[in-house]
Coordinates of N, CA and C and ligand atoms in Angstrom, one line a residue:
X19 N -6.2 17.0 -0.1 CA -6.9 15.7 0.0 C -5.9 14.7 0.7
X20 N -6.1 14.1 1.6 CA -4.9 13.0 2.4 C -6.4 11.4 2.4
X21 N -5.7 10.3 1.5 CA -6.3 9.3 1.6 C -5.7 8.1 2.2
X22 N -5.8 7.3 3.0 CA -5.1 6.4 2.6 C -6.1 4.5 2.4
X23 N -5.3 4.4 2.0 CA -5.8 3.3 1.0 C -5.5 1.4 2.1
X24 N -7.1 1.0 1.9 CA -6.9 -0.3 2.9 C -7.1 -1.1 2.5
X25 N -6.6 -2.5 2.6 CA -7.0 -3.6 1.9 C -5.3 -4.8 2.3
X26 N -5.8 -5.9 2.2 CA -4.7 -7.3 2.1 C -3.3 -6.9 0.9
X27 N -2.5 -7.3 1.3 CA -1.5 -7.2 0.5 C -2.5 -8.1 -0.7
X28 N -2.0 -7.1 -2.0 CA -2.3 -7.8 -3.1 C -3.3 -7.3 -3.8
X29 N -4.3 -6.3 -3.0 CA -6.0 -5.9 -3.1 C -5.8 -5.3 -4.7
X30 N -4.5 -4.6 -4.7 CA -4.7 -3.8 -5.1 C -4.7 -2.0 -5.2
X31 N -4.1 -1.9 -3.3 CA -3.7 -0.8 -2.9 C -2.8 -0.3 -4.0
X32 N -1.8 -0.2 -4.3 CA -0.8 0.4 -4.8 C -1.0 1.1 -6.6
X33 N -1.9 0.1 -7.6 CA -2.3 0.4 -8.7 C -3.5 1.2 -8.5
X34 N -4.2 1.3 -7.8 CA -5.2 2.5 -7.3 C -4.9 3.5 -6.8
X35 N -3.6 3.5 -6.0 CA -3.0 4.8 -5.3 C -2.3 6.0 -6.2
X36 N -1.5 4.7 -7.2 CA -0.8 5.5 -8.3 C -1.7 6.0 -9.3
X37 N -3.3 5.6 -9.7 CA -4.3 5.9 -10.5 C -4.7 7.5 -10.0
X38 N -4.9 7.3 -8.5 CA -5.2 8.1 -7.7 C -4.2 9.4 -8.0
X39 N -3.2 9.2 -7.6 CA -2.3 10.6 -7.7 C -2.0 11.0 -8.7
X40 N -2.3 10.2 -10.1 CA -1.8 10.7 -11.4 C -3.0 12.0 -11.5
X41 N -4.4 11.2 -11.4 CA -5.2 11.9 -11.8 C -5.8 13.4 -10.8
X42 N -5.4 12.9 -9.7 CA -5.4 14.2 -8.7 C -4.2 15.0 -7.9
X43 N -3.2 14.8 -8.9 CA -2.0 15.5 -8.5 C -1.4 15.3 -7.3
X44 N -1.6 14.5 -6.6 CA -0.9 14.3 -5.1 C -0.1 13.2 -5.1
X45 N 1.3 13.5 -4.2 CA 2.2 12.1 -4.2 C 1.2 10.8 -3.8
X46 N 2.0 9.7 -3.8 CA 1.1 8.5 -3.9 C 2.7 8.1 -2.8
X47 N 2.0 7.8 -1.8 CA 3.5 7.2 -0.5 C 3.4 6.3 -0.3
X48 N 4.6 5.2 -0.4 CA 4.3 3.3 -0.2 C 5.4 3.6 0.5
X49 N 4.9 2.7 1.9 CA 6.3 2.6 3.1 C 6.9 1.4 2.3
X50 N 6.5 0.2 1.5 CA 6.7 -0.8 1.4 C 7.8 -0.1 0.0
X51 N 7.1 1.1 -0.9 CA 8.3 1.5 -2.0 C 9.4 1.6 -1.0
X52 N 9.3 2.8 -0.4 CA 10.3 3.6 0.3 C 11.4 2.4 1.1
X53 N 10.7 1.7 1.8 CA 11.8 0.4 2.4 C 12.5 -0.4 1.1
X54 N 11.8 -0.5 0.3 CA 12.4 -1.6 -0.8 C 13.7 -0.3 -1.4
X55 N 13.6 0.3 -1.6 CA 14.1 1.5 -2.5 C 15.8 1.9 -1.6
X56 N 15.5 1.8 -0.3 CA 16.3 1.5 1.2 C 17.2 0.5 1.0
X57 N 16.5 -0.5 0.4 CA 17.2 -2.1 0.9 C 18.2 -2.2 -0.5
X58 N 17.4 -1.6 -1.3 CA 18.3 -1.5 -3.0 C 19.6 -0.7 -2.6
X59 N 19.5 0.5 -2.3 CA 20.2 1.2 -1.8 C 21.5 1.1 -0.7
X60 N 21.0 0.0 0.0 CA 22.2 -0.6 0.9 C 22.3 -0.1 2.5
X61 N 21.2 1.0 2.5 CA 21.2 2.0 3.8 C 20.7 1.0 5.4
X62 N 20.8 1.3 6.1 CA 21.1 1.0 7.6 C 19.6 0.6 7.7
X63 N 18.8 1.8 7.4 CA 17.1 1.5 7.6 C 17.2 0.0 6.9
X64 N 17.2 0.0 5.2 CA 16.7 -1.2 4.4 C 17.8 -2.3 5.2
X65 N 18.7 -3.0 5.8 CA 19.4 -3.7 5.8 C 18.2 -4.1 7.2
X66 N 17.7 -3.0 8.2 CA 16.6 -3.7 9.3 C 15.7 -4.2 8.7
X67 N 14.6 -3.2 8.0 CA 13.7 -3.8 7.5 C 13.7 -5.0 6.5
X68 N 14.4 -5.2 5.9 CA 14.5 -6.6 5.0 C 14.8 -7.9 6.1
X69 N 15.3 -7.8 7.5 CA 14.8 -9.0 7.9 C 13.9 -9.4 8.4
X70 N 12.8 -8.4 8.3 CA 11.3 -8.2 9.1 C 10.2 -8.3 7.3
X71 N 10.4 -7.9 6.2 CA 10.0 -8.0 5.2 C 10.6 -9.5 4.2
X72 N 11.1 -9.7 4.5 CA 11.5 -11.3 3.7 C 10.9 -12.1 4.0
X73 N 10.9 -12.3 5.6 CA 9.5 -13.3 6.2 C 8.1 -13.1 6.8
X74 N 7.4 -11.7 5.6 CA 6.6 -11.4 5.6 C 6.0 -10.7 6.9
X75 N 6.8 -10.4 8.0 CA 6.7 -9.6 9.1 C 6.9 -8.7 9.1
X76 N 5.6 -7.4 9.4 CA 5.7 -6.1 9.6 C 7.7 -5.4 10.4
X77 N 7.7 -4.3 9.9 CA 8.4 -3.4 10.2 C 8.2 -3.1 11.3
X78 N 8.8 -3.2 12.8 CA 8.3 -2.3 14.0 C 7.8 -0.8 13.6
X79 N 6.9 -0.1 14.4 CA 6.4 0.7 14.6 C 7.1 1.9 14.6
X80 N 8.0 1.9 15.1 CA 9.0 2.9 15.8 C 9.7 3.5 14.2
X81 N 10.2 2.3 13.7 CA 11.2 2.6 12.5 C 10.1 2.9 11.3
X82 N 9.1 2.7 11.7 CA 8.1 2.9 10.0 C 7.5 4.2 10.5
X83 N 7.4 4.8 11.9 CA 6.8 5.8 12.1 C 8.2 6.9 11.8
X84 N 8.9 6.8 12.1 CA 10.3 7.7 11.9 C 10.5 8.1 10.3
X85 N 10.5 7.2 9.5 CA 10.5 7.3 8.4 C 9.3 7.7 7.4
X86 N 8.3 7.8 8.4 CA 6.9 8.5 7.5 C 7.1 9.7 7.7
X87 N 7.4 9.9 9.1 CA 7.3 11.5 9.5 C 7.8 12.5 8.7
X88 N 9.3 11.3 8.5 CA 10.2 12.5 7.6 C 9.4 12.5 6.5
X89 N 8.6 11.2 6.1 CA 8.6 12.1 4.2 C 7.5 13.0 4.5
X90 N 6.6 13.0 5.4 CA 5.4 14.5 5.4 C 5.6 15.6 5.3
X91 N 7.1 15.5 6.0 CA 7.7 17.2 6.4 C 8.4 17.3 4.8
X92 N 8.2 16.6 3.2 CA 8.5 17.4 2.2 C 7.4 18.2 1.8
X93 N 7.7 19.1 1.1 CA 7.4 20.3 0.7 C 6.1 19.4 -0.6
X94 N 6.2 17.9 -1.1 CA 5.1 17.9 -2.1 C 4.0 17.3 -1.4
X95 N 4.3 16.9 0.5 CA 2.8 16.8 0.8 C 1.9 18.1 1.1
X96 N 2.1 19.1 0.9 CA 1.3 20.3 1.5 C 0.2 20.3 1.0
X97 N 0.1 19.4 -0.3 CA -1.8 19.6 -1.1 C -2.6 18.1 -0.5
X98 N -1.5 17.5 0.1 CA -2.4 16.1 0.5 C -1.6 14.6 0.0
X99 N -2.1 13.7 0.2 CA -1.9 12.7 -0.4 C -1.9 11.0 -0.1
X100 N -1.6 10.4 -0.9 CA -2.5 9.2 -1.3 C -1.6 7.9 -0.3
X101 N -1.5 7.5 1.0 CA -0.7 6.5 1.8 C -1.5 5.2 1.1
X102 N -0.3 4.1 0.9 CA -0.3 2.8 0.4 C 0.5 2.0 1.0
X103 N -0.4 1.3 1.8 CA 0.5 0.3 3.0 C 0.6 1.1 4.4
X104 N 0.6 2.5 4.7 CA 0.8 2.8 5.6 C -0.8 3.8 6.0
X105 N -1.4 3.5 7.5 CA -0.7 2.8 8.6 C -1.4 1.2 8.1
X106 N -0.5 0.1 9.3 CA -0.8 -0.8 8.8 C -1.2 -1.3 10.4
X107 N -0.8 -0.9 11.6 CA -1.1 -1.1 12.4 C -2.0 -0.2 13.3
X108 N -3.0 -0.3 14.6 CA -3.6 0.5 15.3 C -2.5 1.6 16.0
X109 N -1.7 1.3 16.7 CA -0.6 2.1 17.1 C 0.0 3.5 15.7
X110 N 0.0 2.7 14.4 CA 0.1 3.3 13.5 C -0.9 4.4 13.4
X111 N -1.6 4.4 13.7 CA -3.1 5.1 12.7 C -3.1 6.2 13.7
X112 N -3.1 5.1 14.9 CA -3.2 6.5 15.9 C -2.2 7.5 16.3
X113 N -1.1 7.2 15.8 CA 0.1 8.2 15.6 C -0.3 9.2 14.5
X114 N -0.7 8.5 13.6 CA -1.1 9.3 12.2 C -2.5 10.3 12.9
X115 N -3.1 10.1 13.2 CA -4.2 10.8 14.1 C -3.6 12.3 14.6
X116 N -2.5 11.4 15.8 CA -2.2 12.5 16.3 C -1.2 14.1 15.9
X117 N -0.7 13.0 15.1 CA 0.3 14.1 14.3 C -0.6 15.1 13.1
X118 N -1.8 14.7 12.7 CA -2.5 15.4 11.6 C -3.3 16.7 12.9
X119 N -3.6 15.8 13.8 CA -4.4 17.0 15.0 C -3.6 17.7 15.1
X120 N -2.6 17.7 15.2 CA -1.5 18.6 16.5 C -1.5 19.4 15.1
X121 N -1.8 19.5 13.9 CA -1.7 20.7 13.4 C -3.1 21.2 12.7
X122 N -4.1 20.9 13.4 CA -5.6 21.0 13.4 C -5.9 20.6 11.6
X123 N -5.6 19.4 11.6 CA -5.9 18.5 10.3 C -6.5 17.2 10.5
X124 N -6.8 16.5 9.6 CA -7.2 15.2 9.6 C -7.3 14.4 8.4
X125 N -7.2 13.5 8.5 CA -7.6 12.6 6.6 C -8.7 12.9 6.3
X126 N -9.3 12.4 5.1 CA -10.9 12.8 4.2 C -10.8 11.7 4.4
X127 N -10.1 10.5 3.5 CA -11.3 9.0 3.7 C -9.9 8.1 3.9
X128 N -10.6 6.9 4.3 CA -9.6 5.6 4.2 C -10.5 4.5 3.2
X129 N -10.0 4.5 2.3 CA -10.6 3.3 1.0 C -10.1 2.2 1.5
X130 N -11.3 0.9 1.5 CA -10.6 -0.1 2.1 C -11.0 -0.9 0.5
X131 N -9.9 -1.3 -0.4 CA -10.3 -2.0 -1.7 C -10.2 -3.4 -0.6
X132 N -11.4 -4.4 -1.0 CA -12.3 -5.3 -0.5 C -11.8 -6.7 -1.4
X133 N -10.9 -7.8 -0.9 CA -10.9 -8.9 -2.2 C -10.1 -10.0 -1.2
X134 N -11.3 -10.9 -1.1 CA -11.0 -12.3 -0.4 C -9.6 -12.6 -0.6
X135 N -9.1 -13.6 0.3 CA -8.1 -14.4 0.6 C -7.8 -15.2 -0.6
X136 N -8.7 -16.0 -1.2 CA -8.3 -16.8 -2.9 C -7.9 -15.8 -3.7
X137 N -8.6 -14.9 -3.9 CA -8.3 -14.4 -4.7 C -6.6 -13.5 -4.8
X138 N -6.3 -13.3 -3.2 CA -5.3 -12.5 -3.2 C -4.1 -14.2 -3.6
X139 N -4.0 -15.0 -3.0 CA -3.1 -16.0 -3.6 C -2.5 -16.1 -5.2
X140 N -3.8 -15.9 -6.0 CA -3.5 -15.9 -7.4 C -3.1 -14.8 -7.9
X141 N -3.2 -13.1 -7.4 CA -2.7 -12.3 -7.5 C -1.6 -12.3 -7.7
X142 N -0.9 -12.5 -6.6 CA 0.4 -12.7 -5.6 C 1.5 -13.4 -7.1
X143 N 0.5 -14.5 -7.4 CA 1.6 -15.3 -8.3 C 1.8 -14.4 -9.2
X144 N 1.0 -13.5 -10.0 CA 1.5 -13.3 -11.1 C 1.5 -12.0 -10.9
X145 N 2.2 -11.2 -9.7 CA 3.0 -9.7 -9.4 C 4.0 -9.8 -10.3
X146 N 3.8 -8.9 -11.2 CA 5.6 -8.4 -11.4 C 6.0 -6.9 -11.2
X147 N 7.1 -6.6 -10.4 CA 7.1 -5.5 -10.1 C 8.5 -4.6 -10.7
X148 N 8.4 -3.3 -11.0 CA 9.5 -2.5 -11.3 C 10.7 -2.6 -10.5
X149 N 11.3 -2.8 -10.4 CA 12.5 -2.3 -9.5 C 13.0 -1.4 -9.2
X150 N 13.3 -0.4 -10.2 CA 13.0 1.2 -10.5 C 12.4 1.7 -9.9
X151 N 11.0 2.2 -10.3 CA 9.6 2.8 -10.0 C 8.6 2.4 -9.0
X152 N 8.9 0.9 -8.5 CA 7.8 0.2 -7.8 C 6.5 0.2 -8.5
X153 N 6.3 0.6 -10.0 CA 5.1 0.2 -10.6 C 5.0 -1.2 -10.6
X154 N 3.7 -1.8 -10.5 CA 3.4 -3.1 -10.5 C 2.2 -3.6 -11.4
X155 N 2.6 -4.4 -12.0 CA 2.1 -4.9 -13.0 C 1.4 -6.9 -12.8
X156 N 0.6 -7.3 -14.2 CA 0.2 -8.3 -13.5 C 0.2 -9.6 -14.9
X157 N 0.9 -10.9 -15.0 CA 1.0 -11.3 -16.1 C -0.1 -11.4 -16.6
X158 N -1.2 -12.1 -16.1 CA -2.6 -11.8 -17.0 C -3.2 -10.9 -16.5
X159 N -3.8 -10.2 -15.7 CA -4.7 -9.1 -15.2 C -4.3 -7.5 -16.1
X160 N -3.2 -7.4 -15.7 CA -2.5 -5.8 -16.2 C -1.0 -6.2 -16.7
X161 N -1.1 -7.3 -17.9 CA 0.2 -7.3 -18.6 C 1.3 -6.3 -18.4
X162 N 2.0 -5.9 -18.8 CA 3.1 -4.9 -19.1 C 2.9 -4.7 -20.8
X163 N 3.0 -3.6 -21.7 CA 3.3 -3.5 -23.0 C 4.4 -4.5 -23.5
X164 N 5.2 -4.7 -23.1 CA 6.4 -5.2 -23.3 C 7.0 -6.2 -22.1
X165 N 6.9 -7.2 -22.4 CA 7.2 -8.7 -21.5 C 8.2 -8.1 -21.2
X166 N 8.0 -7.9 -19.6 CA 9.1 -7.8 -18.7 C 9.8 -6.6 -18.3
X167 N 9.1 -5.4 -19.0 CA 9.3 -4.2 -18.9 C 8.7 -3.4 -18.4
X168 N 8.6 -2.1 -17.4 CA 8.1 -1.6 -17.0 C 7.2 -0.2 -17.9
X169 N 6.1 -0.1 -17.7 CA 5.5 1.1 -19.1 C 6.2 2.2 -18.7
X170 N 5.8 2.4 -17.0 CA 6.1 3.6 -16.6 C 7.5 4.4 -17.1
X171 N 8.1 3.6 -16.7 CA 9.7 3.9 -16.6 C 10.8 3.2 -17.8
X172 N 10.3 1.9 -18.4 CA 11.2 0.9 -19.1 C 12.2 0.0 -18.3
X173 N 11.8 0.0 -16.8 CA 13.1 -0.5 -16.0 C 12.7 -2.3 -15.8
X174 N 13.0 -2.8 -15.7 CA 13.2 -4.4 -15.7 C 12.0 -4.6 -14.2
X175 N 11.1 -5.5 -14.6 CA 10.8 -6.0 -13.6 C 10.9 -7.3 -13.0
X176 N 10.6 -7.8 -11.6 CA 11.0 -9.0 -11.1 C 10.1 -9.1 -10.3
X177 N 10.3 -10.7 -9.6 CA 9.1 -11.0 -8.4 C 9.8 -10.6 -7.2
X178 N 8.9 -10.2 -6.5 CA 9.4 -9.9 -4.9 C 9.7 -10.9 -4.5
X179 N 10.6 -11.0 -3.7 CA 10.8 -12.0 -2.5 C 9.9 -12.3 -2.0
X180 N 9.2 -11.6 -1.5 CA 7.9 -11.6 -0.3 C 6.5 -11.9 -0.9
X181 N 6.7 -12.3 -2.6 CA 5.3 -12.7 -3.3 C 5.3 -14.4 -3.3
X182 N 6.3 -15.0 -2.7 CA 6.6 -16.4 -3.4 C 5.1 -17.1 -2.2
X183 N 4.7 -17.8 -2.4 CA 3.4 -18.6 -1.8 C 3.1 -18.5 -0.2
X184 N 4.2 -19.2 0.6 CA 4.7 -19.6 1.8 C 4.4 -18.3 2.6
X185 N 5.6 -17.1 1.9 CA 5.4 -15.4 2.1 C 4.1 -15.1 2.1
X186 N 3.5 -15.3 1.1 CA 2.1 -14.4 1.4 C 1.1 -15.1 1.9
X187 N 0.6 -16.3 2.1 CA 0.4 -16.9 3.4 C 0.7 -16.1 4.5
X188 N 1.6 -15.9 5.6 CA 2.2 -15.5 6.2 C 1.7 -13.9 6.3
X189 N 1.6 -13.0 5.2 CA 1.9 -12.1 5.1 C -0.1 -11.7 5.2
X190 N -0.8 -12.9 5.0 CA -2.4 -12.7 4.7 C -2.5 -13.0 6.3
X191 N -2.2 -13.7 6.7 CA -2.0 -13.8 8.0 C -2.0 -12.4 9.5
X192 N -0.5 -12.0 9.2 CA -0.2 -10.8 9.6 C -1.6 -10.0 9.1
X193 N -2.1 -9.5 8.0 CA -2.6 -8.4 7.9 C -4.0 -8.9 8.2
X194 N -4.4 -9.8 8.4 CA -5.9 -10.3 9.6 C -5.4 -9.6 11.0
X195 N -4.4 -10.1 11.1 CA -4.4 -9.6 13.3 C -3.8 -8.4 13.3
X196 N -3.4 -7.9 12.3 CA -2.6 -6.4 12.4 C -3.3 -5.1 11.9
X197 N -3.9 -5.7 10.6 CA -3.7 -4.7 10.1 C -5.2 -4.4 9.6
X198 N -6.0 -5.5 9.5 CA -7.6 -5.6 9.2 C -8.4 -4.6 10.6
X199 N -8.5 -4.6 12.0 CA -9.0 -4.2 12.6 C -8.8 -2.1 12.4
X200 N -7.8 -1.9 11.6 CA -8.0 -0.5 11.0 C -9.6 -0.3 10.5
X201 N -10.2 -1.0 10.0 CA -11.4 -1.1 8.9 C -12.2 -0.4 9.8
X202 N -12.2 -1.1 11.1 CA -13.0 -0.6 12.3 C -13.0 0.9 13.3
X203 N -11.0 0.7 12.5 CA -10.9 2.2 13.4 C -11.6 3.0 12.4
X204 N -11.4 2.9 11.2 CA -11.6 4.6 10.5 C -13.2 4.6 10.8
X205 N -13.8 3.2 10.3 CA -15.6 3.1 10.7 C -16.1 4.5 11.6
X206 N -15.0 3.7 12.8 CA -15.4 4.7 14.1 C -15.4 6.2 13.8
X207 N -14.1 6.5 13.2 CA -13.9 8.1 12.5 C -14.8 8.4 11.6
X208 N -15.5 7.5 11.1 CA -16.7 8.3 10.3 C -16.0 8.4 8.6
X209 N -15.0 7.9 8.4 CA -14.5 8.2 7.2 C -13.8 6.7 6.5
X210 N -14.6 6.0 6.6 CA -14.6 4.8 6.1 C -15.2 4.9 4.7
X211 N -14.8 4.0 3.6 CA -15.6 3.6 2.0 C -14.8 2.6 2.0
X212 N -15.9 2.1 0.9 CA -15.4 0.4 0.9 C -15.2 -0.2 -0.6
X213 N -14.3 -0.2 -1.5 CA -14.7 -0.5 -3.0 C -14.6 -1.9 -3.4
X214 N -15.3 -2.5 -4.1 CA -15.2 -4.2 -4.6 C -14.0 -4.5 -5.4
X215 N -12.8 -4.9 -4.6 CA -11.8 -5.1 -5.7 C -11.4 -6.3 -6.1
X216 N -12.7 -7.0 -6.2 CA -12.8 -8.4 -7.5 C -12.8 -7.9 -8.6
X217 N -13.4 -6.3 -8.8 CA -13.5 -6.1 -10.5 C -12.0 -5.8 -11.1
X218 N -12.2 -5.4 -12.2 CA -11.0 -5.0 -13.0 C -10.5 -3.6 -12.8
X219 N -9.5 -3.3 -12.8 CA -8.5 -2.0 -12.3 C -9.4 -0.9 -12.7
X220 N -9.7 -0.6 -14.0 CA -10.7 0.5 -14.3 C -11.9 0.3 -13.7
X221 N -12.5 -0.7 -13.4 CA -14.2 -0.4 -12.9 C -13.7 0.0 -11.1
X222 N -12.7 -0.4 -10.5 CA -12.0 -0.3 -9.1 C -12.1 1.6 -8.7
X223 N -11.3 1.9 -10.2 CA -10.8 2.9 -10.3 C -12.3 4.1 -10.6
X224 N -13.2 3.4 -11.0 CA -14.6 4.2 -11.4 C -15.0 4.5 -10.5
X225 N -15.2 3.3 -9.2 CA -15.8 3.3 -7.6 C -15.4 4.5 -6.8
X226 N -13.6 4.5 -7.1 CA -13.1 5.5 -6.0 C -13.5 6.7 -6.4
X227 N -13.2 7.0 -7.8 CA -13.5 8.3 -8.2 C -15.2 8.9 -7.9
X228 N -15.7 7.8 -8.2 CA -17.1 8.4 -7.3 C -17.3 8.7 -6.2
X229 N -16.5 8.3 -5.4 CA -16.4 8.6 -4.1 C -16.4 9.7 -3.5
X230 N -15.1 10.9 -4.6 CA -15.0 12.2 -4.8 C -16.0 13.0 -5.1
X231 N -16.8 12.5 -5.7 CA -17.9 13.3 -6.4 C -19.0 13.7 -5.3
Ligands
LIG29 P1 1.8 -5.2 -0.2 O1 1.2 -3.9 -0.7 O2 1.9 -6.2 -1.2 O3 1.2 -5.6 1.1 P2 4.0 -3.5 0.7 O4 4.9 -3.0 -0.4 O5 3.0 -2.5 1.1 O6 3.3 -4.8 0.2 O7 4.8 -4.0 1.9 C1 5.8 -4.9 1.8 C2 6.4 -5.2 3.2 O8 7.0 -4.0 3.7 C3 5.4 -5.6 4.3 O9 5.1 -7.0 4.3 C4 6.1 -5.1 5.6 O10 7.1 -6.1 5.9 C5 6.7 -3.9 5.2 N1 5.9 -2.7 5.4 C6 5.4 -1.8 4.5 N2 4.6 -0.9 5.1 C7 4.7 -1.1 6.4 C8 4.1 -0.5 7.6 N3 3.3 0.6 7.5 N4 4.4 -1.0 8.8 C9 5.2 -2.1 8.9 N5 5.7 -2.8 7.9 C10 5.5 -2.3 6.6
LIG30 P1 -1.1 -4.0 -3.2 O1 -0.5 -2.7 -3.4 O2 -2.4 -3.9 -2.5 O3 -0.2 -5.1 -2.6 P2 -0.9 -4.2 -6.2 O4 -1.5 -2.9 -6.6 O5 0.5 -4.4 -6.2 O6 -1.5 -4.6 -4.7 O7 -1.6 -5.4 -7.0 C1 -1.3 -6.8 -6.7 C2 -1.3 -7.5 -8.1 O8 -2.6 -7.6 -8.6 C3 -0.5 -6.9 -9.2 O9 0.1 -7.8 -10.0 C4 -1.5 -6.0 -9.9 O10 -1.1 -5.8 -11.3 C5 -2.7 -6.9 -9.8 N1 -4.0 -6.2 -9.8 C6 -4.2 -5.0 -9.2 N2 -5.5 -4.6 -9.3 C7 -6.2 -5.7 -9.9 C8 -7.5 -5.9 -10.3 N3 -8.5 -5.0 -10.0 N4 -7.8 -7.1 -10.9 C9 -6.8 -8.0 -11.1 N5 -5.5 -7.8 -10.8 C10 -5.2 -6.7 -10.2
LIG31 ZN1 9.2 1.4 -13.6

């Protein structure tokens, strides 16, 4: 099963992805973990991408295609799996296209979770995310068990950089002229779904799973 998952920073990709792979066994891949995880780490990659991610501007192409490729070639994508945040551009997708052809493959669906512009603002405020794990959590929507703690893992969470107001502006911005006209590509592929993610995480999560069925 290879999905990947569409929507505005904030939709909601990421808590669907992870829902997603728990319950169907397949990694769940966030270019946006994988860079953050880079930039924690101190490596050459995260020191580029953090000055393209701080002011809410995509990653060039080149360096987010280089670094997807590598993670396909592990041994835990061979059953499929759940992309969050990536592709984010046309140039993206269609690389993804062609690298799944060239080995007579293709994606099953692209879930676009669906949730206006207001509503992604108020999201945004109240992200708190793992540091650890990249689980993400929400102070009223999806509390954490424990103020400030992560369930998954127990690791400390904080606000992104790139959640603060100004940023995501900016970042709702970018994903209108970049990364929204995807909606159209997959349409065209025939492998488009669309789920309402005004509702709450479980009724989001009922949508996709019917999807499967
Ligand atoms: P969100 O899900 O809230 O939009 P992500 O964690 O997916 O946030 O992404 C955070 C940032 O990482 C993006 O704003 C962008 O700078 C960078 N990024 C993540 N994925 C990509 C990608 N596929 N192409 C370019 N930049 C990316
Ligand atoms: P994305 O990966 O698309 O950027 P996240 O999954 O990180 O989005 O979710 C953004 C924020 O909104 C987080 O704080 C998350 O806990 C919260 N959230 C996710 N899904 C919902 C939902 N259906 N209703 C309300 N809040 C949600
Ligand atoms: Zn965690």
């Amino acid at each position: 099963m290879k999905i990947v998952m569409l929507g505005a920073p904030g939709a909601g990709k990421g808590t669907q992805a992870k829902m997603i792979a728990a319950k169907y066994g397949i990694p769940h891949i966030s270019t946006g973990d994988i860079f953050r995880a880079n930039i924690k780490n101190g490596t050459e990659l995260g020191e580029k991408a953090k000055q393209y991610m701080d002011q809410g501007l995509l990653v060039p192409d080149e360096l987010t295609l280089a670094l997807i490729m590598d993670r396909f070639a592990k041994d835990d994508c061979a059953n499929g799996y759940v992309l969050d945040g990536f592709p984010r551009t046309i140039a993206q997708a269609e690389a993804l296209t062609e690298s799944l052809k060239a080995q007579n493959d293709a994606l099953d669906m692209a879930i676009d979770v669906d949730v206006p512009d207001e509503d992604i603002i108020e999201r945004m405020g109240g992200r708190r995310a793992c540091v650890a794990c990249g689980g993400t959590f929400h102070v009223l929507f999806n509390p954490p068990r424990v103020s400030g703690k992560c369930d998954l893992c127990g690791g400390e969470l904080s606000i992104r950089k790139d959640d603060l107001p100004e940023t995501v502006k900016k970042r709702l911005m970018v994903y209108h002229e970049q990364t929204q006209p995807l909606i159209d590509y997959y349409k065209a592929e025939g492998i488009l779904r669309t789920v309402d993610g005004t509702k709450d995480v479980n009724e989001v999560f009922a949508e996709i799973t019917a999807l499967f069925e």
